[in-house]
Coordinates of C-alpha atoms in Angstrom, one line a residue:
M1 CA -8.1 156.0 90.6
N2 CA -11.1 158.1 88.6
H3 CA -13.2 155.5 89.9
A4 CA -16.3 156.0 86.7
A5 CA -13.6 155.6 84.7
A6 CA -12.7 151.7 86.1
E7 CA -16.6 151.0 85.8
R8 CA -18.0 148.3 83.8
P9 CA -22.1 148.0 82.8
I10 CA -23.4 144.0 82.5
S11 CA -26.8 143.5 81.3
A12 CA -28.8 140.5 82.4
G13 CA -28.5 138.2 79.7
E14 CA -24.2 138.5 79.9
F15 CA -24.7 138.2 83.8
R16 CA -25.7 134.8 83.4
R17 CA -23.6 134.1 81.2
L18 CA -21.0 135.3 83.2
A19 CA -22.0 133.1 86.4
L20 CA -22.7 129.8 84.6
E21 CA -19.5 129.5 83.4
E22 CA -17.8 130.1 86.8
A23 CA -19.9 128.0 87.9
K24 CA -18.6 125.4 85.9
R25 CA -15.7 125.9 87.0
R26 CA -16.2 125.8 90.4
I27 CA -17.6 122.4 90.1
K28 CA -14.4 121.0 87.5
Q29 CA -12.1 122.7 90.3
A30 CA -13.9 121.0 92.9
H31 CA -13.5 117.7 90.9
D32 CA -10.1 118.0 90.4
I33 CA -9.6 119.1 94.2
E34 CA -11.4 115.7 95.5
E35 CA -9.3 113.3 92.5
S36 CA -6.2 114.9 93.1
R37 CA -6.7 114.0 96.8
A38 CA -7.8 110.0 95.5
A39 CA -4.2 110.0 93.7
G40 CA -2.3 111.1 96.5
G41 CA -1.8 114.8 95.5
F42 CA -1.6 113.6 91.4
V43 CA -3.8 116.0 89.6
K44 CA -3.8 114.7 85.8
R45 CA -3.2 117.3 82.9
V46 CA -6.1 117.4 80.9
P47 CA -5.6 118.9 76.9
P48 CA -7.3 121.7 76.6
P49 CA -10.4 121.3 74.9
L50 CA -11.7 123.4 72.2
I51 CA -13.4 126.3 72.4
K52 CA -17.3 126.2 71.6
L53 CA -20.3 128.3 71.3
M54 CA -22.9 127.1 73.9
T55 CA -26.8 128.7 74.5
L56 CA -27.2 129.3 78.3
E57 CA -29.4 126.6 77.9
E58 CA -26.4 124.0 77.0
L59 CA -24.2 125.8 79.6
A60 CA -26.2 125.2 81.9
D61 CA -27.0 121.4 81.0
E62 CA -23.6 120.6 81.5
V63 CA -23.1 122.5 84.8
H64 CA -25.9 119.8 85.7
M65 CA -24.0 117.1 83.5
L66 CA -20.7 117.9 85.5
S67 CA -22.9 118.4 89.0
L68 CA -23.3 114.9 88.7
E69 CA -20.9 113.5 87.4
S70 CA -18.4 114.8 90.0
G71 CA -21.2 113.5 93.2
T72 CA -21.6 110.3 92.3
K73 CA -17.5 109.9 92.3
F74 CA -17.2 112.1 95.0
P75 CA -19.7 111.6 97.7
Q76 CA -17.8 114.1 99.5
I77 CA -19.2 116.7 97.7
R78 CA -21.9 115.8 96.7
E79 CA -24.4 118.1 98.3
Q80 CA -21.7 121.0 97.0
V81 CA -22.1 120.4 93.5
E82 CA -25.2 120.1 93.5
R83 CA -26.5 123.0 95.7
T84 CA -24.1 124.8 92.5
A85 CA -25.9 123.1 89.8
A86 CA -29.4 124.4 91.7
L87 CA -28.3 127.6 91.5
A88 CA -27.6 127.6 87.6
F89 CA -30.6 126.8 86.6
A90 CA -31.8 129.7 88.9
I91 CA -30.2 131.9 87.6
L92 CA -30.7 131.0 84.3
D93 CA -34.7 131.4 85.1
Q94 CA -33.8 135.1 87.2
D95 CA -34.9 138.2 85.8
K96 CA -34.6 140.2 88.6
T97 CA -30.6 141.5 88.9
P98 CA -30.6 141.5 92.6
E99 CA -31.2 138.1 92.7
L100 CA -28.9 137.9 90.2
V101 CA -26.0 138.7 91.7
T102 CA -27.6 136.6 94.7
N103 CA -27.4 133.7 93.6
Y104 CA -24.3 134.4 92.0
R105 CA -22.5 135.5 95.6
E106 CA -23.8 132.4 97.3
I107 CA -21.2 129.8 94.5
L108 CA -19.0 131.6 95.5
K109 CA -19.7 131.6 99.1
L110 CA -19.9 127.9 98.2
Y111 CA -16.3 127.3 97.1
G112 CA -15.1 129.5 100.2
V113 CA -14.6 133.4 98.2
S114 CA -14.1 136.0 100.6
D115 CA -16.8 138.5 100.6
D116 CA -14.9 141.4 102.2
S117 CA -13.4 144.4 100.4
A118 CA -10.0 144.6 101.1
E119 CA -8.8 147.7 99.5
P120 CA -10.6 151.4 100.4
D121 CA -10.3 150.9 95.9
A122 CA -11.3 147.8 95.4
F123 CA -14.5 146.6 92.9
S124 CA -17.6 146.0 94.2
L125 CA -19.6 144.0 92.3
R126 CA -23.8 145.9 92.9
S127 CA -27.2 145.8 90.8
M128 CA -29.2 148.9 90.0
G129 CA -32.4 148.6 87.9
E130 CA -31.8 146.8 84.8
T131 CA -28.0 146.6 85.1
I132 CA -25.1 145.2 86.6
F133 CA -22.3 147.5 87.9
I134 CA -19.0 146.3 88.7
C135 CA -16.1 149.2 89.4
A136 CA -13.5 150.5 91.1
G137 CA -14.4 152.2 95.1
H138 CA -18.2 153.3 95.5
V139 CA -20.7 153.5 92.9
P140 CA -22.6 156.6 92.3
E141 CA -26.7 156.2 93.3
Q142 CA -28.6 156.5 89.9
S143 CA -32.1 155.8 90.6
D144 CA -33.2 155.2 87.0
G145 CA -29.8 152.6 86.7
V146 CA -28.6 154.6 83.2
P147 CA -24.9 154.6 82.9
E148 CA -23.1 157.3 81.7
E149 CA -22.8 157.8 78.1
A150 CA -19.0 157.9 78.2
L151 CA -19.0 154.4 80.3
Q152 CA -20.1 152.3 76.9
S153 CA -17.3 153.9 75.0
D154 CA -14.0 151.6 74.0
I155 CA -11.7 153.6 76.1
A156 CA -14.4 153.3 79.2
D157 CA -13.7 148.5 78.2
Q158 CA -10.0 149.5 77.8
T159 CA -10.1 151.7 81.3
F160 CA -11.7 149.0 82.5
V161 CA -9.6 146.1 81.7
A162 CA -6.5 147.9 82.8
S163 CA -7.8 148.9 86.0
V164 CA -8.1 145.0 86.0
S165 CA -5.0 144.1 85.4
N166 CA -3.6 146.9 87.9
M167 CA -5.9 145.2 90.7
I168 CA -4.6 142.2 89.5
A169 CA -0.7 142.9 90.1
L170 CA -1.3 144.9 93.3
N171 CA -2.9 141.6 94.9
R172 CA 0.2 139.5 93.3
R173 CA 2.6 141.9 94.9
K174 CA 0.7 141.7 98.3
G175 CA 0.4 137.3 99.0
R176 CA -3.5 137.9 99.1
S177 CA -6.4 135.9 97.5
L178 CA -9.0 137.9 95.2
T179 CA -12.6 139.1 96.6
Q180 CA -15.6 138.1 95.4
D181 CA -16.0 141.1 94.0
E182 CA -12.4 141.7 92.6
H183 CA -13.3 137.7 91.2
S184 CA -15.6 139.2 89.5
A185 CA -14.1 142.3 88.2
V186 CA -11.5 139.9 86.7
L187 CA -14.4 137.6 84.8
A188 CA -16.7 140.4 83.7
A189 CA -12.7 141.7 82.0
Y190 CA -12.7 138.0 80.7
R191 CA -16.0 138.7 78.8
L192 CA -15.0 141.8 77.4
L193 CA -11.2 140.0 75.9
D194 CA -14.0 137.8 74.3
R195 CA -15.8 140.2 72.5
G196 CA -12.4 142.0 71.7
V197 CA -11.4 144.1 74.3
Q198 CA -7.9 144.5 73.9
I199 CA -5.7 145.2 76.9
P200 CA -3.7 148.0 76.6
S201 CA -0.7 148.3 74.4
A202 CA 1.9 149.0 77.3
F203 CA 3.1 145.5 78.3
R204 CA 7.0 144.2 78.9
P205 CA 9.2 142.8 76.4
I206 CA 11.7 140.4 75.9
G207 CA 14.7 143.1 75.6
V208 CA 17.7 142.2 73.9
Y209 CA 20.7 140.2 75.0
G210 CA 23.7 141.2 77.1
F211 CA 21.7 143.4 78.9
R212 CA 18.8 142.3 80.7
T213 CA 19.0 141.7 84.8
H214 CA 18.8 137.6 83.3
Q215 CA 20.8 136.9 80.6
T216 CA 19.1 133.3 80.3
N217 CA 15.4 133.5 81.0
L218 CA 13.3 130.3 82.0
S219 CA 10.8 130.0 78.9
V220 CA 7.3 128.5 80.8
A221 CA 5.4 127.0 78.7
N222 CA 1.6 126.1 79.3
P223 CA -2.0 126.6 77.2
G224 CA -3.1 129.1 79.9
D225 CA -4.7 128.7 83.0
G226 CA -1.3 127.0 84.8
H227 CA -0.3 130.5 83.8
V228 CA -3.4 132.2 85.4
N229 CA -3.4 129.7 88.6
V230 CA 0.8 129.5 89.1
T231 CA 3.3 131.2 87.0
C232 CA 0.8 135.2 86.6
A233 CA 0.6 134.2 90.7
S234 CA 3.5 134.2 92.0
T235 CA 5.8 137.5 92.2
Q236 CA 8.8 134.6 92.6
L237 CA 8.6 132.9 90.0
L238 CA 8.5 135.8 87.4
D239 CA 12.1 137.1 87.6
G240 CA 13.9 136.0 85.1
T241 CA 11.4 134.3 83.8
V242 CA 8.5 133.7 80.0
V243 CA 5.4 133.3 79.9
H244 CA 5.0 130.8 77.2
I245 CA 1.8 130.1 75.9
E246 CA 1.1 127.2 73.7
H247 CA -0.6 123.4 73.4
I248 CA 1.8 121.3 74.5
D249 CA -0.1 117.7 74.6
R250 CA 0.2 115.1 71.6
D251 CA -2.5 114.1 72.2
G252 CA -1.7 110.6 72.3
E253 CA -0.3 110.6 69.0
R254 CA 3.8 110.5 68.6
D255 CA 4.3 110.9 65.1
R256 CA 5.4 114.8 64.5
E257 CA 5.1 114.5 60.5
K258 CA 1.4 114.1 61.2
L259 CA 0.9 116.6 64.3
E260 CA 3.1 119.0 65.9
P261 CA 4.3 118.2 69.5
Y262 CA 3.7 121.8 70.1
R263 CA 0.9 124.6 68.5
L264 CA -0.9 127.7 68.5
P265 CA -3.1 127.9 71.8
A266 CA -6.2 129.6 71.4
T267 CA -6.4 133.9 70.8
V268 CA -8.4 134.0 73.9
N269 CA -6.7 132.1 76.6
A270 CA -3.3 134.5 75.6
A271 CA -5.3 137.6 76.5
R272 CA -6.4 136.0 79.8
V273 CA -2.9 135.4 81.1
R274 CA -1.6 139.1 79.7
L275 CA -4.8 140.3 81.1
H276 CA -2.6 138.2 84.5
A277 CA 0.8 139.4 83.8
G278 CA 0.6 142.6 83.0
M279 CA 3.8 144.6 83.2
A280 CA 5.4 141.9 85.3
V281 CA 6.6 139.5 82.3
P282 CA 6.9 139.5 78.9
C283 CA 4.3 137.2 76.9
T284 CA 5.3 134.9 74.5
A285 CA 3.4 132.5 72.2
Y286 CA 3.6 129.3 70.0
I287 CA 1.9 130.0 66.2
G288 CA 2.8 126.8 64.8
R289 CA 4.3 125.5 60.8
P290 CA 2.7 127.4 57.8
V291 CA 0.2 125.6 55.9
F292 CA 0.6 124.1 53.1
E293 CA -2.3 122.5 52.0
S294 CA -1.6 121.2 48.1
G295 CA 1.5 120.6 49.0
D296 CA 2.8 123.4 46.9
V297 CA 4.7 126.4 48.7
K298 CA 5.1 128.5 45.7
R299 CA 1.1 128.2 45.1
D300 CA 0.0 128.1 48.5
L301 CA 2.6 131.2 49.5
L302 CA -0.3 133.3 49.7
K303 CA -2.8 132.1 52.1
S304 CA -0.1 130.1 53.9
V305 CA 1.8 133.7 55.0
H306 CA -1.7 135.8 55.7
M307 CA -2.8 132.8 57.9
T308 CA 0.4 132.9 59.7
A309 CA 0.9 136.9 59.7
S310 CA -2.5 137.0 61.4
A311 CA -2.8 134.3 63.9
C312 CA 0.3 136.9 65.1
S313 CA -1.5 139.9 64.5
A314 CA -4.3 138.8 67.2
M315 CA -1.8 137.8 69.7
F316 CA 0.4 141.1 69.3
A317 CA -2.3 143.1 69.6
N318 CA -2.9 142.0 73.0
G319 CA 0.6 142.5 74.0
I320 CA 2.0 139.0 72.9
A321 CA 6.3 140.3 72.8
D322 CA 6.9 137.4 70.2
C323 CA 5.2 134.7 68.7
K324 CA 6.9 131.7 67.6
I325 CA 6.6 129.9 64.7
G326 CA 8.0 126.6 62.9
I327 CA 10.3 126.3 59.9
E328 CA 9.2 123.5 58.2
R329 CA 8.6 121.8 54.5
M330 CA 9.9 124.6 52.7
T331 CA 13.8 125.3 50.8
A332 CA 16.4 127.8 52.2
T333 CA 14.7 130.2 49.6
Q334 CA 11.8 129.7 50.1
A335 CA 11.9 130.0 53.9
I336 CA 13.5 133.7 53.2
D337 CA 10.8 134.2 51.3
F338 CA 8.2 133.2 53.8
M339 CA 9.6 134.7 56.9
R340 CA 9.7 138.3 54.8
A341 CA 6.3 137.9 53.9
V342 CA 5.0 137.4 57.3
A343 CA 7.3 139.9 58.4
G344 CA 5.6 142.1 56.0
N345 CA 2.4 141.5 56.9
A346 CA 2.4 141.1 60.4
V347 CA 0.8 144.2 62.5
R348 CA 3.1 144.9 65.2
D349 CA 5.7 146.8 66.5
P350 CA 9.2 145.5 65.5
T351 CA 11.3 147.3 68.1
K352 CA 10.0 145.8 71.0
Q353 CA 8.0 142.6 69.6
Y354 CA 9.5 139.9 68.1
L355 CA 9.0 137.2 65.3
S356 CA 11.0 133.9 66.2
A357 CA 12.0 131.3 63.3
A358 CA 12.0 127.6 65.1
F359 CA 13.8 124.8 63.4
N360 CA 14.1 121.2 65.0
I361 CA 17.7 120.1 64.1
N362 CA 16.1 116.8 63.5
L363 CA 14.7 117.0 60.2
G364 CA 16.8 118.3 57.2
L365 CA 16.7 121.1 55.1
I366 CA 17.4 121.7 51.7
D367 CA 19.9 125.1 51.0
D368 CA 19.5 125.7 47.6
R369 CA 20.3 129.3 47.8
D370 CA 23.2 129.1 45.5
G371 CA 21.1 127.8 42.7
T372 CA 22.0 123.9 43.6
P373 CA 20.3 122.5 45.9
I374 CA 21.6 120.4 49.2
E375 CA 20.5 118.5 52.2
V376 CA 21.8 119.5 55.5
T377 CA 21.4 116.7 57.3
D378 CA 24.0 117.4 60.2
K379 CA 22.6 118.7 63.4
G380 CA 24.9 121.2 63.5
A381 CA 24.7 122.2 60.3
V382 CA 20.8 122.7 60.7
A383 CA 21.4 124.8 63.3
R384 CA 24.1 126.6 61.8
L385 CA 21.7 127.1 58.6
A386 CA 18.8 127.7 60.9
I387 CA 21.0 131.4 61.1
E388 CA 21.5 132.5 58.3
L389 CA 17.8 131.4 57.1
A390 CA 16.7 133.5 60.2
E391 CA 19.2 136.6 59.4
A392 CA 18.0 136.7 55.7
G393 CA 14.3 136.1 56.5
R394 CA 14.1 139.1 58.5
F395 CA 13.3 137.8 62.1
E396 CA 14.7 138.8 65.0
K397 CA 14.8 135.2 66.9
V398 CA 16.4 132.4 66.3
T399 CA 15.1 128.4 67.9
W400 CA 16.5 125.5 68.0
D401 CA 13.9 122.9 68.7
G402 CA 15.2 119.2 69.6
S403 CA 12.2 117.7 69.4
S404 CA 10.7 114.4 67.7
N405 CA 8.6 111.0 67.9
L406 CA 10.4 110.3 70.6
E407 CA 8.2 110.9 73.7
P408 CA 9.1 112.3 76.5
S409 CA 11.8 114.1 73.8
V410 CA 15.3 113.7 74.9
P411 CA 17.1 116.9 76.1
I412 CA 18.3 119.2 73.2
I413 CA 20.7 120.2 75.4
D414 CA 22.3 116.6 74.8
Q415 CA 22.1 116.4 71.1
L416 CA 24.9 118.5 70.1
P417 CA 28.2 119.1 72.1
F418 CA 29.2 121.3 74.3
A419 CA 31.0 124.1 72.3
T420 CA 28.7 122.7 69.6
F421 CA 25.9 125.4 71.1
V422 CA 28.9 128.1 72.1
E423 CA 29.7 128.2 68.6
L424 CA 26.0 128.6 67.6
I425 CA 25.1 131.6 70.1
H426 CA 27.8 133.4 69.6
F427 CA 27.3 133.1 65.9
A428 CA 23.7 134.4 66.5
H429 CA 24.8 136.7 68.7
E430 CA 27.6 138.6 66.4
R431 CA 24.0 138.8 63.8
G432 CA 22.3 140.7 66.5
L433 CA 19.7 137.1 67.0
E434 CA 17.9 136.6 70.2
T435 CA 18.7 132.8 71.0
Y436 CA 16.7 130.2 72.7
V437 CA 16.5 125.7 72.8
S438 CA 13.6 123.4 74.3
A439 CA 12.9 120.3 73.7
G440 CA 13.5 117.5 76.9
L441 CA 14.7 119.2 79.4
Q442 CA 14.4 119.1 83.3
P443 CA 15.4 121.5 86.0
P444 CA 19.3 120.2 86.4
H445 CA 20.0 120.9 82.4
M446 CA 19.1 124.6 83.3
Q447 CA 22.8 124.7 84.5
T448 CA 24.8 123.9 81.4
C449 CA 21.9 126.5 79.2
T450 CA 23.1 129.7 81.8
F451 CA 26.6 128.1 80.7
I452 CA 26.4 128.1 77.2
G453 CA 24.8 132.1 77.4
V454 CA 20.9 131.3 75.3
D455 CA 18.6 133.9 75.9
G456 CA 15.8 131.6 76.2
V457 CA 15.0 128.0 77.6
G458 CA 11.5 126.5 76.6
I459 CA 10.6 124.0 79.6
G460 CA 7.5 123.0 80.0
T461 CA 6.7 119.2 80.4
S462 CA 9.0 118.7 83.1
L463 CA 7.4 121.4 84.9
H464 CA 4.1 119.9 85.4
D465 CA 3.2 117.3 87.9
Y466 CA 4.6 113.6 87.2
N467 CA 3.1 110.3 88.0
P468 CA 5.0 107.2 87.2
D469 CA 3.0 104.5 87.7
S470 CA 0.5 105.9 85.4
G471 CA 3.1 108.5 83.2
L472 CA 0.3 110.6 83.1
R473 CA 1.6 114.5 83.4
G474 CA 0.0 116.6 85.5
Q475 CA -0.6 120.2 86.5
L476 CA 2.1 123.0 86.0
K477 CA 3.6 122.6 89.6
A478 CA 5.2 126.5 91.5
E479 CA 8.3 124.7 93.5
R480 CA 9.2 123.1 90.0
I481 CA 9.6 126.4 88.4
R482 CA 11.2 127.4 91.2
E483 CA 14.0 124.9 91.1
V484 CA 14.9 125.5 87.5
L485 CA 15.0 129.5 88.3
N486 CA 17.5 128.9 91.7
V487 CA 19.4 126.2 89.4
R488 CA 20.0 129.4 87.2
D489 CA 20.9 131.9 89.8
A490 CA 23.4 129.5 91.1
A491 CA 24.8 128.5 87.7
A492 CA 25.3 132.4 87.0
V493 CA 27.1 134.0 90.0
T494 CA 30.0 131.2 88.5
P495 CA 33.4 131.6 86.1
F496 CA 31.0 130.7 83.5
G497 CA 27.8 131.7 84.4
R498 CA 29.3 135.1 84.7
G499 CA 31.9 134.6 80.8
A500 CA 28.2 133.8 79.4
A501 CA 26.8 137.3 79.9
L502 CA 29.3 138.8 79.7
L503 CA 30.4 137.4 76.3
A504 CA 26.5 138.3 75.2
Q505 CA 26.9 141.6 75.8
L506 CA 30.5 142.3 74.5
D507 CA 28.5 140.1 70.8
R508 CA 25.3 142.3 71.0
M509 CA 28.1 145.5 71.2
Y510 CA 29.8 144.1 68.5
F511 CA 26.9 143.8 66.2
E512 CA 25.5 147.2 67.2
G513 CA 28.6 148.6 66.3
T514 CA 29.6 150.0 69.7
L515 CA 32.3 147.9 71.1
P516 CA 35.4 149.7 72.0
S517 CA 37.9 147.9 69.3
R518 CA 40.2 147.4 72.0
L519 CA 37.9 144.5 73.3
N520 CA 37.7 142.7 70.7
N521 CA 40.5 140.8 70.9
K522 CA 39.9 139.8 74.1
R523 CA 35.7 139.4 73.2
I524 CA 37.2 136.4 70.5
R525 CA 39.7 135.1 73.3
L526 CA 36.7 135.0 76.0
F527 CA 34.9 133.4 72.7
E528 CA 37.3 130.2 72.4
L529 CA 37.7 129.6 76.4
M530 CA 34.5 129.7 76.9
R531 CA 33.6 127.2 73.8
D532 CA 36.3 125.4 75.6
R533 CA 35.2 125.6 79.3
Q534 CA 38.3 126.6 80.4
E535 CA 36.8 127.6 83.6
E536 CA 40.1 129.5 85.3
G537 CA 40.7 131.2 82.2
V538 CA 36.9 132.5 81.7
L539 CA 37.3 133.5 85.3
A540 CA 40.8 135.7 85.1
L541 CA 39.6 137.4 81.1
V542 CA 36.0 138.4 83.3
E543 CA 38.0 139.7 86.0
E544 CA 40.1 141.9 83.7
I545 CA 37.7 142.9 81.0
G546 CA 36.0 144.5 84.1
K547 CA 33.4 147.2 83.8
L548 CA 32.1 148.4 80.1
P549 CA 31.4 151.7 79.3
V550 CA 27.6 151.0 79.4
A551 CA 25.5 150.1 81.9
P552 CA 25.2 146.4 82.3
V553 CA 21.5 146.3 82.7
A554 CA 18.6 148.2 80.0
T555 CA 15.9 150.2 81.9
G556 CA 14.2 151.3 78.8
H557 CA 13.7 151.0 75.4
P558 CA 15.8 148.5 73.2
V559 CA 16.2 150.6 70.4
L560 CA 16.5 153.6 72.5
D561 CA 19.0 151.6 74.7
Q562 CA 21.2 150.9 71.3
A563 CA 20.7 154.7 70.9
R564 CA 22.1 155.5 73.7
R565 CA 25.3 153.1 73.9
V566 CA 26.0 154.3 70.6
V567 CA 26.3 158.1 71.4
A568 CA 28.1 156.2 74.9
T569 CA 30.8 154.8 73.0
S570 CA 31.6 157.3 70.4
G571 CA 34.6 158.6 71.9
D572 CA 35.9 155.1 72.5
A573 CA 37.1 154.0 69.2
P574 CA 34.2 151.8 68.7
V575 CA 34.0 149.0 66.3
G576 CA 31.8 150.4 64.2
A577 CA 34.1 153.4 63.3
A578 CA 36.2 151.1 61.2
R579 CA 33.3 149.5 59.4
A580 CA 31.5 152.7 58.4
D581 CA 33.9 156.0 57.1
D582 CA 30.9 158.2 58.0
W583 CA 30.7 157.3 61.4
K584 CA 30.8 160.3 63.0
E585 CA 27.8 161.9 61.0
F586 CA 26.4 158.8 61.8
V587 CA 26.5 159.5 65.3
V588 CA 26.1 162.6 64.8
R589 CA 22.2 161.6 63.1
V590 CA 21.6 159.1 66.1
R591 CA 21.8 161.7 69.0
G592 CA 20.1 164.8 67.1
L593 CA 17.2 161.3 66.9
L594 CA 17.5 160.4 70.6
D595 CA 17.2 164.1 71.3
K596 CA 13.9 164.1 69.4
N597 CA 13.0 160.8 70.7
D598 CA 12.1 159.2 67.3
I599 CA 12.4 155.7 68.3
T600 CA 10.8 155.2 64.3
Q601 CA 13.9 156.8 63.0
L602 CA 16.6 155.3 65.1
Y603 CA 15.3 151.8 64.8
E604 CA 15.4 152.2 61.0
I605 CA 19.2 153.1 60.8
M606 CA 20.2 151.4 63.7
P607 CA 20.9 147.9 62.2

C-alpha cells in the first residue's frame, strides 16, 4: 500500500466535530444497552432522526443533555457518561492538537475500544503541529506539520476513503473489531463523505437473473445503522444478500395515501453503508413515489422527473446498484412518460445500475394506452400491467409491493396464488426484467419465494427484534437474517428450487436470443410444471435438460457476459437466429466488439 496516498490530514476544528459526534454516539449506545437489559434483551427501534446541521457548541450541549438523561435513568452508567460529557467539553475548549487526541482516545477507552494495532498496515492517529493525521502505516516526521500538497487533492481523499473501505472488509473477513485508530479512520472517512467525496466507483452490481450464485436474493431493508452494525459486519450475512437502504417506519401514520410505508433514506447514510459494504455485496436504495405538488401530472412532470432523477443520481454516484421508484398517482401513459424521462435524466452506468419500477398491487391503475381509459383493479392484472409499463418505461426491474393501511402488512406471497406469481415472473423474465416482491414477509415465506423464482425478496420489519408485550419493533437481528438465508438455501436444492433457477436461466437466454432452439419447448414445459407444482415432473425435466452450453454463474460484467453467451451459442441454432435474418452478421459484430471490450456499443446493440 502507498502509505502517503492513504494519509488524511484533519484540522483541529474538523477533529472536534468528529470527536463530539462520537461522544454523542457512545452515550446513546450505552443508554440503549442498558435499556435493552432492562427490557430483557429487547432494544426498541427509534426512527432515524432528520440530520440537522449543528454548531460545535450545540453539539456539545446535546452530549451534555444526553449524559444527564442517561445517567439519571441508569445510575450504573452515570460515571461513564458524565466523564464522556466532561471530555466532550474539554475537546470543545482545547486548542492544542495533542490534548485533543488524548481526550478523544480517553472517550474511546471508556467504551472498551482497543488501542492495539492489529496489522502492520493498520491506520494510525497522530498529531503534528496544528494538524492531526490519520494514515496507514508509519507517518513520516515533519517538523513543520505541513502536509504534502498532493494530500489535499480529490484523488488523495478518494484514496483514503478506498483504504478505509478495504480495511473494513479485511476486518470483516478476519472477524475482528476495529482498533481506536481504525475506528478513527472510519469517522474521518464519514466526514469526507459528508463533504461530498465519493466512494471509489467500483461496486458490486446485482447482476442478471439466471446467472447469479443465488437466483433468489434476500434484500434486507434498514435505514443505515443496522446495516453498518449488523448486515455489513458479517461475511455470513452477505451471501446471496442485497443491502437495501430505506426508511421503513410509518411514524404512527397508517394511511399510505398520507405517508408512504417506505421512504427515501438520507443520502449520507447510504454513502456510509456503501463504505462498509465495499465490493462485498450490492447496495440498493428506495427513492419513493414522485411528487406532483399541484395534482396535475402534466404540469408537474418536469420538476418531478428532475427531483427523482437527481435523487437517483446522488445514490448512483456512491455506487448504489439499484434505485426503486414508486409508480403511483399516474395513468399508464403518464407512468411510461415519467419513467422514460427519469431514465433519460439519471446519471448512472445503465449496464450495471438499475432503475426499479415499484407497483403496489393493492392500488388500481388506469390503463389509457389505447386512448380509452380502463380501470384495472384485480391484483394479478395490476401486477401483469406493471411488467408492461416497466418494459415500456425502459426500466430494468419491476417490483411488486403488497403494503396497505394494515400494519403489519399481509404477506404479499399470500395475496396472489402461487401459479400467478410463477406466471408473472416468467412473463417478466422473458422481457429481460429483474423481479422483486415485498410486504409483510416472514422468514418461512422465503421458501415459496425461492420456488417461484423471484430475484429479490424485500424483508425489513420482521428481521428486526420484536416485543410482543408492547408491540414495538427493535433493532436488526443477525440471527433472523441468517434464518431467512438458511430457508432460502434449503429451498434452492429441492426440485422446485432447482426448477425455478433453471427456468430463470432459460428465460434469460430466451430474452437474449441465446437459448438453443431445441430447448425452447422444454423451457415452456418447465414453466408449466412449475406453475402447476408438479414436483416429480419438474425434477425429471431438470435432470433431462442437464447442463446448459454456458457457464451457470457469471463472473464478469453483465454486458460482456451476455456477449459471450451470444458467441458461445451461435453454432447451436439459438432462438435469436429465428427472430432475425441478420443474426449471423449480428454475432460477427458482437464478437468484434467483445474483442475490443466495447461495453457501451455492446449494450446499445444487444437486447
